[in-house]
XYZ file of C-alpha atoms in Angstrom:
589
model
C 19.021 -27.963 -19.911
C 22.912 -28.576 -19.145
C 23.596 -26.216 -16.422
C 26.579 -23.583 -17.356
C 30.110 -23.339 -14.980
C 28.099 -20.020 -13.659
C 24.861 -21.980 -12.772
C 27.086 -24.930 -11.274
C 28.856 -22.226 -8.980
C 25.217 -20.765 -7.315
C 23.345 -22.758 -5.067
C 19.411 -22.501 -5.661
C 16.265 -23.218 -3.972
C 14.589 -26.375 -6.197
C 10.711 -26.362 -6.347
C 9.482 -30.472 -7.639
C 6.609 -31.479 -8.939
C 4.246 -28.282 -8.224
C 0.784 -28.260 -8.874
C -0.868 -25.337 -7.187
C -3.678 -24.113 -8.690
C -2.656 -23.784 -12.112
C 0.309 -25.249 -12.242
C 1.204 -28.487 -14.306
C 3.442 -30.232 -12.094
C 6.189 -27.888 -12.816
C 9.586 -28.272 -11.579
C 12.015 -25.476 -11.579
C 15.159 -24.224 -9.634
C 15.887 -20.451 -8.181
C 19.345 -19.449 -7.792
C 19.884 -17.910 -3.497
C 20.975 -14.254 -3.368
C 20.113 -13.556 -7.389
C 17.372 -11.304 -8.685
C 15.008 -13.856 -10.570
C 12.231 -12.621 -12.738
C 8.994 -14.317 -12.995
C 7.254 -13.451 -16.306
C 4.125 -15.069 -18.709
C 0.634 -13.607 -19.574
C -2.028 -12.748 -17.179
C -3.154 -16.347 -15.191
C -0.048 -18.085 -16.406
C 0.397 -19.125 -12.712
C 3.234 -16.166 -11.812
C 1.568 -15.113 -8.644
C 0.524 -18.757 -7.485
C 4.552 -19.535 -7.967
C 6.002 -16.467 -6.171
C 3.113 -16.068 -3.528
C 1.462 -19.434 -3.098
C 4.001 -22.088 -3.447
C 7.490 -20.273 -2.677
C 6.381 -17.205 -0.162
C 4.167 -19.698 1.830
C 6.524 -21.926 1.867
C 9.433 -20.191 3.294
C 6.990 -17.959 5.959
C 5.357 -21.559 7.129
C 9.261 -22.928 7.453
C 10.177 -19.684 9.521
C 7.249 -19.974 11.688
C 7.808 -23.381 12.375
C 10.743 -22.180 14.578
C 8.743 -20.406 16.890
C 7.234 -22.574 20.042
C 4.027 -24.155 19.650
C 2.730 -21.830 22.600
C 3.417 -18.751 19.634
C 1.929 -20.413 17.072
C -1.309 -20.442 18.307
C -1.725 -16.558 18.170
C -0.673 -16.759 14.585
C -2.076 -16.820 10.877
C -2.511 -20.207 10.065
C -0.506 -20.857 7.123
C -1.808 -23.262 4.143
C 1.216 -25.356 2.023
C 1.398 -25.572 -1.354
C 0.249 -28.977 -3.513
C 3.972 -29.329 -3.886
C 6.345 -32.707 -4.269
C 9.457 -30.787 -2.354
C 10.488 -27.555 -2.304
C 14.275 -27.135 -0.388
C 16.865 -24.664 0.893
C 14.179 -21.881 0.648
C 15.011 -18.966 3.175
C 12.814 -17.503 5.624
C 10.205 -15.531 2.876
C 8.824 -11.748 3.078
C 6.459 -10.635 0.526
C 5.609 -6.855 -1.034
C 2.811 -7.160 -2.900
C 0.493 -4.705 -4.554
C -2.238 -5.530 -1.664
C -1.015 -2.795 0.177
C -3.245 -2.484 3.674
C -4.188 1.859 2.806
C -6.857 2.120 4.681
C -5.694 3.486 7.957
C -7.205 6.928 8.219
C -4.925 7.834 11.007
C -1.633 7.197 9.186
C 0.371 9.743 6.755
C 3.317 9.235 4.575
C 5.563 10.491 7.285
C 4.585 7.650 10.043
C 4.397 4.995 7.003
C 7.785 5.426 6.331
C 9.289 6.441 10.475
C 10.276 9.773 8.854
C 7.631 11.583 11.472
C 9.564 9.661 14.568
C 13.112 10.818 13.495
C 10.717 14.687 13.669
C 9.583 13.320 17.208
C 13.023 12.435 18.868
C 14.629 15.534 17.975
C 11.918 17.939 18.374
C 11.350 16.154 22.226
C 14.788 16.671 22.361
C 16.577 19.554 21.448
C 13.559 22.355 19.743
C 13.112 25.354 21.405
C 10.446 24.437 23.746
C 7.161 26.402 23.289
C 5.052 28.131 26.419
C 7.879 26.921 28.561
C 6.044 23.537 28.326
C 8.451 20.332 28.452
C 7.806 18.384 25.294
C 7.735 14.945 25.023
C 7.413 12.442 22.261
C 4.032 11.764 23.122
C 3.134 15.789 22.715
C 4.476 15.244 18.924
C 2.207 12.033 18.172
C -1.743 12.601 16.685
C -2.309 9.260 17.836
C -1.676 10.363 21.255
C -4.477 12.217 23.168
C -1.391 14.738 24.608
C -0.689 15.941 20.895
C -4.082 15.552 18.562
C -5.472 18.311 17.745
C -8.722 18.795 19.683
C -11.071 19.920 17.311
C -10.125 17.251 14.480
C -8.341 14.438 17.268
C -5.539 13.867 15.088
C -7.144 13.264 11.755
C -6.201 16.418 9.719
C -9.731 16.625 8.581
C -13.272 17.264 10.029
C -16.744 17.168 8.253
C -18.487 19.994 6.757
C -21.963 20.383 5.778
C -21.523 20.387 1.877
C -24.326 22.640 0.579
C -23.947 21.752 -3.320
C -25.774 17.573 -1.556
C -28.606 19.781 0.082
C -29.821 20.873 -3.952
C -31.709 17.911 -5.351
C -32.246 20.481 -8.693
C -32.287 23.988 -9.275
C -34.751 24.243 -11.707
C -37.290 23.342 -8.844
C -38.800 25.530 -5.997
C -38.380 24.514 -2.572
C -42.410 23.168 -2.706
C -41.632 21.183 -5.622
C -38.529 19.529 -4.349
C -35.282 21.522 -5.000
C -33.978 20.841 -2.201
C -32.779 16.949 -1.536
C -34.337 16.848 2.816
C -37.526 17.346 1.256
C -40.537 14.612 2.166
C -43.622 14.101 0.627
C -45.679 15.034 2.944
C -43.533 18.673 3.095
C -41.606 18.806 6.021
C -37.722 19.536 5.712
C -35.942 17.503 7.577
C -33.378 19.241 9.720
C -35.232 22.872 9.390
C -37.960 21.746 11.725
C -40.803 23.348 9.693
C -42.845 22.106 6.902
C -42.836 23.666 3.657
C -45.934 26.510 4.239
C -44.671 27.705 7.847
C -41.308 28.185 5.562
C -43.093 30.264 2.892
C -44.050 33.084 6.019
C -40.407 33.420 6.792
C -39.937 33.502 2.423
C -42.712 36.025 2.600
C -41.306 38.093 5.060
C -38.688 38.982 3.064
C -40.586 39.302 -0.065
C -40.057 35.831 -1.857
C -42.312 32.424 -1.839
C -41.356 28.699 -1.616
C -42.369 28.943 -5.127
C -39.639 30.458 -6.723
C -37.577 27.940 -8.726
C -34.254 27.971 -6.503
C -31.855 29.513 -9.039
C -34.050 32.402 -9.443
C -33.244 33.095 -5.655
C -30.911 35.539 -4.875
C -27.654 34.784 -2.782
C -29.829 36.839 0.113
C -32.336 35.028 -0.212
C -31.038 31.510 -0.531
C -28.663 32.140 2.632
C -32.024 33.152 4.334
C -33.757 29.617 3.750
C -30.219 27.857 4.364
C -28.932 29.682 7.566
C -32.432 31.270 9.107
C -34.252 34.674 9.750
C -35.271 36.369 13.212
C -37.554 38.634 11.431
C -41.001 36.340 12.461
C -42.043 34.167 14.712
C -43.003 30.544 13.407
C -44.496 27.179 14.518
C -42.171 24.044 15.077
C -43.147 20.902 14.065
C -43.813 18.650 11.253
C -47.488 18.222 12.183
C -49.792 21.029 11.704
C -52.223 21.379 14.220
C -55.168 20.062 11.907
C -53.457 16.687 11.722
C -52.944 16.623 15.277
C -56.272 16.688 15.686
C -57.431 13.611 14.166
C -54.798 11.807 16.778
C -56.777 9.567 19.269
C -55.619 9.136 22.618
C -53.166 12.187 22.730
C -54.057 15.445 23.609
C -53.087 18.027 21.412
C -50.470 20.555 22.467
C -49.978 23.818 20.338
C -46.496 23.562 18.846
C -43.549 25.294 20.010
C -42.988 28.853 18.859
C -39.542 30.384 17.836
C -37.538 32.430 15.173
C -36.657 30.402 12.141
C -32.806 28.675 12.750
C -32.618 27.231 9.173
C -30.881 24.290 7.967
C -27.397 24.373 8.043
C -27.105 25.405 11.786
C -29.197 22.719 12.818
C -27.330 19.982 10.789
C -24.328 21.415 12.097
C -25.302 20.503 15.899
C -26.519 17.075 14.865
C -23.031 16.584 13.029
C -21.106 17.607 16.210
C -22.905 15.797 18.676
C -23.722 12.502 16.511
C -22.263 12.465 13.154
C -24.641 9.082 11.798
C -24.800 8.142 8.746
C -27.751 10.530 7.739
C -25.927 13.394 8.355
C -22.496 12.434 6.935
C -24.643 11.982 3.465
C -24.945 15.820 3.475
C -20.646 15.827 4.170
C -17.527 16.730 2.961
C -14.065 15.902 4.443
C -12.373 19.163 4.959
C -9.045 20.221 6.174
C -9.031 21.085 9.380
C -8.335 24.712 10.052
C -7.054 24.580 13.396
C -4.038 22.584 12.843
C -3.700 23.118 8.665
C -4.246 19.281 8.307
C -1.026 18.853 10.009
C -3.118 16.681 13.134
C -1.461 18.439 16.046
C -2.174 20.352 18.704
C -1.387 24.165 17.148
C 1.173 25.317 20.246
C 3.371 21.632 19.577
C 3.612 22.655 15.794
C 5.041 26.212 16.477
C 8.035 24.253 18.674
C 11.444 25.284 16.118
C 14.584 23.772 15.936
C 17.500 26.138 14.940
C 14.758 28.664 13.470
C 12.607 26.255 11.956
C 9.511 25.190 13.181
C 7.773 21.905 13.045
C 4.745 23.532 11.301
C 6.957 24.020 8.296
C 8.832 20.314 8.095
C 5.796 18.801 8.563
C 4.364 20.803 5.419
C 7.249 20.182 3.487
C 7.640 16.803 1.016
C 10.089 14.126 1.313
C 12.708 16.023 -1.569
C 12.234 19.179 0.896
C 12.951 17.341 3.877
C 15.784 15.633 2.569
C 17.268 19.120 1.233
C 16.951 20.771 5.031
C 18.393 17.960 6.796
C 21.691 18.102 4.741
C 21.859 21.941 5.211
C 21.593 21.196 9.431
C 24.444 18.697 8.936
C 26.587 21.433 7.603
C 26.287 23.096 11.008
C 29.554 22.748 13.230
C 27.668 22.481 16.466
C 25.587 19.552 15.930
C 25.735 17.010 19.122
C 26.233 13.568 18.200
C 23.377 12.355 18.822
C 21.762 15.398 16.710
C 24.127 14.485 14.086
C 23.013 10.503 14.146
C 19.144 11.502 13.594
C 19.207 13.745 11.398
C 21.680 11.862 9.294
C 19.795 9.256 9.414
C 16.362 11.368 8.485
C 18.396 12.962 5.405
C 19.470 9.346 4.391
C 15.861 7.408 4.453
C 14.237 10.858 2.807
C 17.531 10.532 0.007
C 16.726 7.067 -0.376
C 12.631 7.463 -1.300
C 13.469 10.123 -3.240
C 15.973 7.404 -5.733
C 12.172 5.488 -5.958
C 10.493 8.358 -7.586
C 8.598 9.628 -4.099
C 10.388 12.934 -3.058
C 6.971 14.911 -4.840
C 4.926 13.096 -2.082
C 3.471 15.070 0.840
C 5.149 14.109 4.780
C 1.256 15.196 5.891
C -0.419 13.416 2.743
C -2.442 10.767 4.041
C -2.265 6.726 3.788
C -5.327 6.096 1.937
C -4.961 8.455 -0.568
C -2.141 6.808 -2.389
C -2.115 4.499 -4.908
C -1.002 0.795 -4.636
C 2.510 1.441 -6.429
C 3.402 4.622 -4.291
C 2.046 2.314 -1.260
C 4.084 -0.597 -2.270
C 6.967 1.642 -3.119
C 6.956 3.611 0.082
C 7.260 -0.166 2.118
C 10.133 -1.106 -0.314
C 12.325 2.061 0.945
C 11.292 1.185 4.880
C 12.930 -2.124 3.931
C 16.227 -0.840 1.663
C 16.965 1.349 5.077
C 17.135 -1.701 7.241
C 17.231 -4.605 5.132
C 17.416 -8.341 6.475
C 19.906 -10.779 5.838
C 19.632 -13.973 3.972
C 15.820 -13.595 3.485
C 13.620 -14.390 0.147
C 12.209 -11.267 -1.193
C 9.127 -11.349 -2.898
C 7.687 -8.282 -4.887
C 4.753 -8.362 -6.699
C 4.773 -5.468 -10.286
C 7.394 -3.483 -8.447
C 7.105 -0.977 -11.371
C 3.518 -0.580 -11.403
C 2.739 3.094 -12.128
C 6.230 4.375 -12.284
C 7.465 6.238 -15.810
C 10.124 3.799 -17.992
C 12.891 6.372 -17.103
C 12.290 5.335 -13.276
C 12.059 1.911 -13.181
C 15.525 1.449 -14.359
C 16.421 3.476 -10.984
C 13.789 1.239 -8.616
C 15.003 -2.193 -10.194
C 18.858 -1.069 -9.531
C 17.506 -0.052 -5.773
C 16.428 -3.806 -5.970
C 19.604 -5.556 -6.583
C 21.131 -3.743 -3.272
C 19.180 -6.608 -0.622
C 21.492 -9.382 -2.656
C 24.340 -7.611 -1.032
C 22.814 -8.511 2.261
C 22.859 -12.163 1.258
C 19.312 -12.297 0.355
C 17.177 -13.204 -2.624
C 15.177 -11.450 -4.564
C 11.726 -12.769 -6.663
C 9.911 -10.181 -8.896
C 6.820 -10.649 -10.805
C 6.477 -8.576 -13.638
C 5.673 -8.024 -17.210
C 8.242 -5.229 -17.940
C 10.612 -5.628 -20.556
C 13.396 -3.133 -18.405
C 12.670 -5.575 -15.280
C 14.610 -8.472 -17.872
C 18.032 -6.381 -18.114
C 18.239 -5.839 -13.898
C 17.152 -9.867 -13.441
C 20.056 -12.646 -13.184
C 17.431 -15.564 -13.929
C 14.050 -15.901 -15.823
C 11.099 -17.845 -14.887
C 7.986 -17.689 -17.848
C 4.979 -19.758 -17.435
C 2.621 -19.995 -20.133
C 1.445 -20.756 -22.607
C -1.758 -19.050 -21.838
C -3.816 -18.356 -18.917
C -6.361 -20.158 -17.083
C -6.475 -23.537 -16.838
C -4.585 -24.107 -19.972
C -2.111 -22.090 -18.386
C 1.050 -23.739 -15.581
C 3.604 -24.753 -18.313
C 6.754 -23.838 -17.417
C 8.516 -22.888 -20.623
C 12.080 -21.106 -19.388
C 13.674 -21.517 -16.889
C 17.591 -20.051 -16.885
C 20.029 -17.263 -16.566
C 18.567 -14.028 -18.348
C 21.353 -13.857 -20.775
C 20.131 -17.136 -22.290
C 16.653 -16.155 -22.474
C 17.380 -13.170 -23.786
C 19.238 -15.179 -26.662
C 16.884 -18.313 -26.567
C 15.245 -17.010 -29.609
C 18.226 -16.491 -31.819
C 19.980 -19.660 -30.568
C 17.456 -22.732 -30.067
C 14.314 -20.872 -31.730
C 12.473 -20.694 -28.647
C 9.721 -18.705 -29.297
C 7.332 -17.724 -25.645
C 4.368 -15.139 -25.773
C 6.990 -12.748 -23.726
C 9.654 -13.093 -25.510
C 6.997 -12.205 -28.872
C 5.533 -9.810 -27.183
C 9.411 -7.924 -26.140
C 10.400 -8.074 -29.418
C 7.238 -7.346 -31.176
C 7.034 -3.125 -32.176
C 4.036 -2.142 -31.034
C 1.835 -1.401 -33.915
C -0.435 1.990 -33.771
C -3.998 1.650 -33.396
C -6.103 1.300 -37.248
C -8.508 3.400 -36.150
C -8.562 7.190 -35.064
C -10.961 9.724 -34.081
C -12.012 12.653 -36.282
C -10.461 16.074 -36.179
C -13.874 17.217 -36.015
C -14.934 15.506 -32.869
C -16.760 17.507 -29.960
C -14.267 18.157 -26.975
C -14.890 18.104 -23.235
C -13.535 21.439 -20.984
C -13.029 21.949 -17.763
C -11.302 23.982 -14.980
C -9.672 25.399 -13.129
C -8.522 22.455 -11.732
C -6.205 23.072 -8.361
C -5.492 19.578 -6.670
C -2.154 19.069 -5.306
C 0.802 19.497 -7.662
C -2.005 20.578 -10.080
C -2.361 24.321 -11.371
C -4.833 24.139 -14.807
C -6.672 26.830 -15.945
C -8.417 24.792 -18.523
C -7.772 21.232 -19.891
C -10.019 19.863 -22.784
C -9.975 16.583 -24.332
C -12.252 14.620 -27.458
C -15.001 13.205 -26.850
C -15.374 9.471 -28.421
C -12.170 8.834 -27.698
C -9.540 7.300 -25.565
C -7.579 9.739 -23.779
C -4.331 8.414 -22.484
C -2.708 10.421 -19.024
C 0.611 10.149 -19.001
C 3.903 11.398 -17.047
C 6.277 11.041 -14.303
C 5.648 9.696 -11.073
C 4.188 12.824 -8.815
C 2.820 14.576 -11.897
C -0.511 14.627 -11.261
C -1.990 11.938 -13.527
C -3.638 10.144 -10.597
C -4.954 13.557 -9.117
C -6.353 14.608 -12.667
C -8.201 11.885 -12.585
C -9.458 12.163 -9.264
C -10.441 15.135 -9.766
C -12.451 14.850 -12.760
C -14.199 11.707 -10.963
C -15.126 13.930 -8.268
C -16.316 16.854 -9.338
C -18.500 15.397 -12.040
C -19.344 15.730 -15.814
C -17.248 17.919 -17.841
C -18.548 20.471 -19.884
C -19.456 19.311 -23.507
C -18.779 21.808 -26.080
C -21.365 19.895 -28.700
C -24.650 18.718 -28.619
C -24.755 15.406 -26.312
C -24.457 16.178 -22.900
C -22.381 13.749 -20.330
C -24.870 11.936 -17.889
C -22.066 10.744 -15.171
C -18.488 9.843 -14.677
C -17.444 6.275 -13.805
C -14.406 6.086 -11.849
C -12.130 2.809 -12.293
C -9.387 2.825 -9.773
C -6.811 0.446 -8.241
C -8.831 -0.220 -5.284
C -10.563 -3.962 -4.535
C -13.605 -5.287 -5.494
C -14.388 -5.630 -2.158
C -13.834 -7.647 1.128
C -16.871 -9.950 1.594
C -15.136 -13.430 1.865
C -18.339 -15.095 0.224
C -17.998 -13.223 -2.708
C -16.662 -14.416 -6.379
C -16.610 -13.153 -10.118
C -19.828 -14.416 -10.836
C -21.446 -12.967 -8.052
C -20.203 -9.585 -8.089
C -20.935 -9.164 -12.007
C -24.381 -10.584 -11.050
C -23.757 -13.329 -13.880
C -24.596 -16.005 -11.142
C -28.502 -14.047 -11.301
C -28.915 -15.466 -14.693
C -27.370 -18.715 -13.638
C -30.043 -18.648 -10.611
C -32.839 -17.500 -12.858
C -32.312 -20.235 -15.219
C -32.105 -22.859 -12.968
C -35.205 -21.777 -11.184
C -36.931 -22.041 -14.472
C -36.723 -25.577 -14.841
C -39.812 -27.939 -14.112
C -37.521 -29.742 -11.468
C -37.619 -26.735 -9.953
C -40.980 -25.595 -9.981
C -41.982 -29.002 -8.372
């Protein structure tokens, strides 16, 4: 391709003779401090370009510079089956592997919004109990400002009584509830099943009522215990002690029935196992609201508002008081300078579709594009010069009317002399790009061709002007064509509700049955909570004849993390293979 008098003025990082994984011995060129788009069809080699050959490339070249004394406490770094690759910056990569899975972190310490809280709360609140504050008192992570009855988590465990109900169509001798054993003992109640029917008899019901025939009275009696008669402890009767040899009997321990829930409620406190968290649920912790610290450090208040309340508020809300404090004509400079700076970050995350989000929502409950998105605004606040950004589906999960806003947000770390790489399959990601990169033609191993490689104007006319004719460039101008087949009118619905999960308020929401259902709406909506929601709380209610026997979440989270696993093992596919193999007489010998 004859390079145009715009190509001939940029200066570019040139990759030769690549063959990474996939990749046919590609050669290409990237124009430095442009926004370059990497397109093709799934496998086509995008991700081992922009991650394993350029990213690795320019981290291993910036790590280089360190001593070799450094180098030994760091990541070693493989290179890419590459001919040359030169004048590639130092690289930084955003990719949808997002670590959320730090239980102790919240939106506002992923994104520093919570220390800008910190410094001026330390520093110029009200001060509460005429106790000096410092910055430590305003951290959960800091034994000074947890909250002592959840330690800075913003949750605690509770006993979840709907897990102790194996089926309420049972009595509690046939099994309704799910600590039963076989040989009728309840664990956790410390009495077996007949010393259980004289407390049930003493207030005029038997084990041998099916459970939902109970009354609230009486179920609460069986759950949460009775003084009304004394009862034997134990799960041995004294017959079956008996027959012991070489232990002498002892009659068992007398007592007023305690019931269950106390009891697993002591174990939980003192050693929450396993066993016991089966019979959990993660609850908000009432001491603190969920807000992880200490109650007296939350009702500190700067200019009549308290850090219960910012810390409760989302990013839009937070962003909306701090430009109503800079209006004040009293501020100190140094006020001025945080909270200017807190109004600007919280300004900034709310141009990438996250002012909806929480400041006390926690890490692992967001998804990998809020995740990713939240790291992008951390580094549009305090970008780096002359670096090689990589971002991986940068409009994953985002409406079409807010990409356009994200991809724009983009373009600002070229001002800082930097480049940016983006992987994506959008069709609005093409009109924010300077330069196109499609691989193809397929994926897999017949995948690795490289077959554009220019400015984005030219591929956008490629078609038009030299007929060439890629599965994106199809696939962009293709309509999309409605699906041939639809479900009946008449088909059965599922309903359920009321559904109240954070920005959610339904009374009822039904759907078809048979069908596919598609969730759609703004970022901050609710579509992921929806979904959550009906995942957790089980079967909806079929208004028709076939009932639904269990919901099957599919979410954005990994496989898993065992280093030994691979496709064929995890879909079990390698059993057959192993069965198969085993079968042969070579084998059997």
């Amino acid at each position: 391709m004859i390079a145009s008098k715009a190509e001939e003025a940029l200066d570019f990082i040139t990759v030769t003779n690549s063959s990474e994984h996939n990749l046919k011995s590609i050669t290409l060129r990237i124009p430095l401090q442009r926004l370059t788009l990497v397109c093709g069809v799934s496998g086509s080699g995008k991700s081992t370009l922009a991650h394993d050959v350029l990213f690795c490339e320019g981290q291993g070249r910036f790590l280089e510079s360190f001593s070799a004394y450094a180098r030994i406490f760091q990541a070693r770094m493989n290179r890419s089956h590459t001919g040359a690759i030169a004048h590639i910056p130092p690289a930084l990569a955003l990719g949808q592997h997002v670590s959320l899975n730090q239980p102790r972190s919240t939106v506002a310490t992923l994104t520093d919004l919570h220390g800008s809280l910190r410094m001026l709360f330390s520093r110029f609140s009200r001060q509460v109990s005429g106790e000096k504050m410092t910055r430590s008192h305003l951290s959960f992570n800091h034994p000074l400002g947890a909250c002592p009855q959840c330690q800075g988590l913003g949750q605690v465990h509770e006993i979840d009584l709907d897990t102790l109900i194996t089926d309420a169509d049972r009595s509690l001798r046939q099994g309704a509830l799910s600590l039963s054993t076989p040989n009728g003992y309840i664990i956790y109640s410390q009495v077996t099943i007949d010393v259980l029917d004289q407390v049930c008899r003493a207030h005029g019901f038997t084990v041998d009522v099916p459970w939902k025939r109970l009354t609230d009275e009486q179920k609460r009696i069986v759950l949460y215990g009775s003084d009304c008669v004394q009862i034997p402890f134990g799960k041995h009767p004294l017959s079956s002690r008996m027959k012991w040899t070489g232990i002498t009997p002892k009659p068992r321990e007398l007592g007023v029935y305690r019931g269950i829930v106390p009891i697993m409620e002591e174990t939980l406190h003192r050693d929450p196992n396993p066993n016991i968290l089966r019979y959990c649920r993660m609850k908000p912790c009432r001491a603190c609201g969920g807000l992880r610290l200490a109650d007296r450090f939350l009702d500190a208040s700067y200019h009549g508002t308290t850090l219960r309340t910012l810390l409760s508020s989302t990013i839009s809300q937070l962003a909306e008081w701090g430009q109503r404090e800079l209006l004040l004509p009293d501020l100190s400079r140094p006020e001025r300078l945080i909270i200017s700076g807190l109004t600007a970050h919280s300004r900034l995350l709310q141009g990438l579709s996250l002012g909806h989000m929480a400041l006390q929502r926690a890490v692992p409950t967001l998804s990998r594009s809020e995740g990713q998105r939240l790291q992008i605004g951390n580094l549009l606040k305090d970008p780096i010069g002359g670096m090689l950004y990589v971002i991986d589906e940068p409009g994953s999960g985002l409406h079409p009317f807010e990409k356009k806003r994200l991809y724009s947000r983009l373009r600002e770390l070229l001002a800082t002399g930097s480049t940016v790489l983006m992987v994506s399959h959008d069709r609005q990601a093409l009109d924010c790009a300077d330069w196109v990169v499609e691989l193809g033609p397929v994926g897999g191993a017949q995948g690795g061709h490289l077959l554009f490689c220019g400015s984005s104007e030219e591929y956008a006319a490629a078609r038009e002007n030299s007929g060439l004719e890629t599965p994106t460039l199809s696939a962009w101008r293709r309509p999309s064509s409605p699906l041939t087949h639809k479900t009946a009118p008449e088909s059965p619905c599922l309903a359920t509700g009321p559904i109240r999960e954070n920005t959610l308020a339904l009374d009822r929401l039904a759907f078809p049955a048979s069908a596919i259902t598609a969730v759609s709406g703004p970022s901050g909506s609710g579509k992921s909570s929806l979904l959550a929601w009906l995942a957790r709380n089980g079967p909806a209610r079929l208004q028709g004849e076939r009932p639904i026997l269990r919901v099957i979440s599919i979410d954005q989270q990994p496989l898993g993390k065992n280093a030994r696993s691979n496709p064929a093992t995890y879909t079990k596919l390698f059993d057959e293979i192993r069965t198969l193999f085993a079968a042969q007489p070579e084998a059997e010998k």
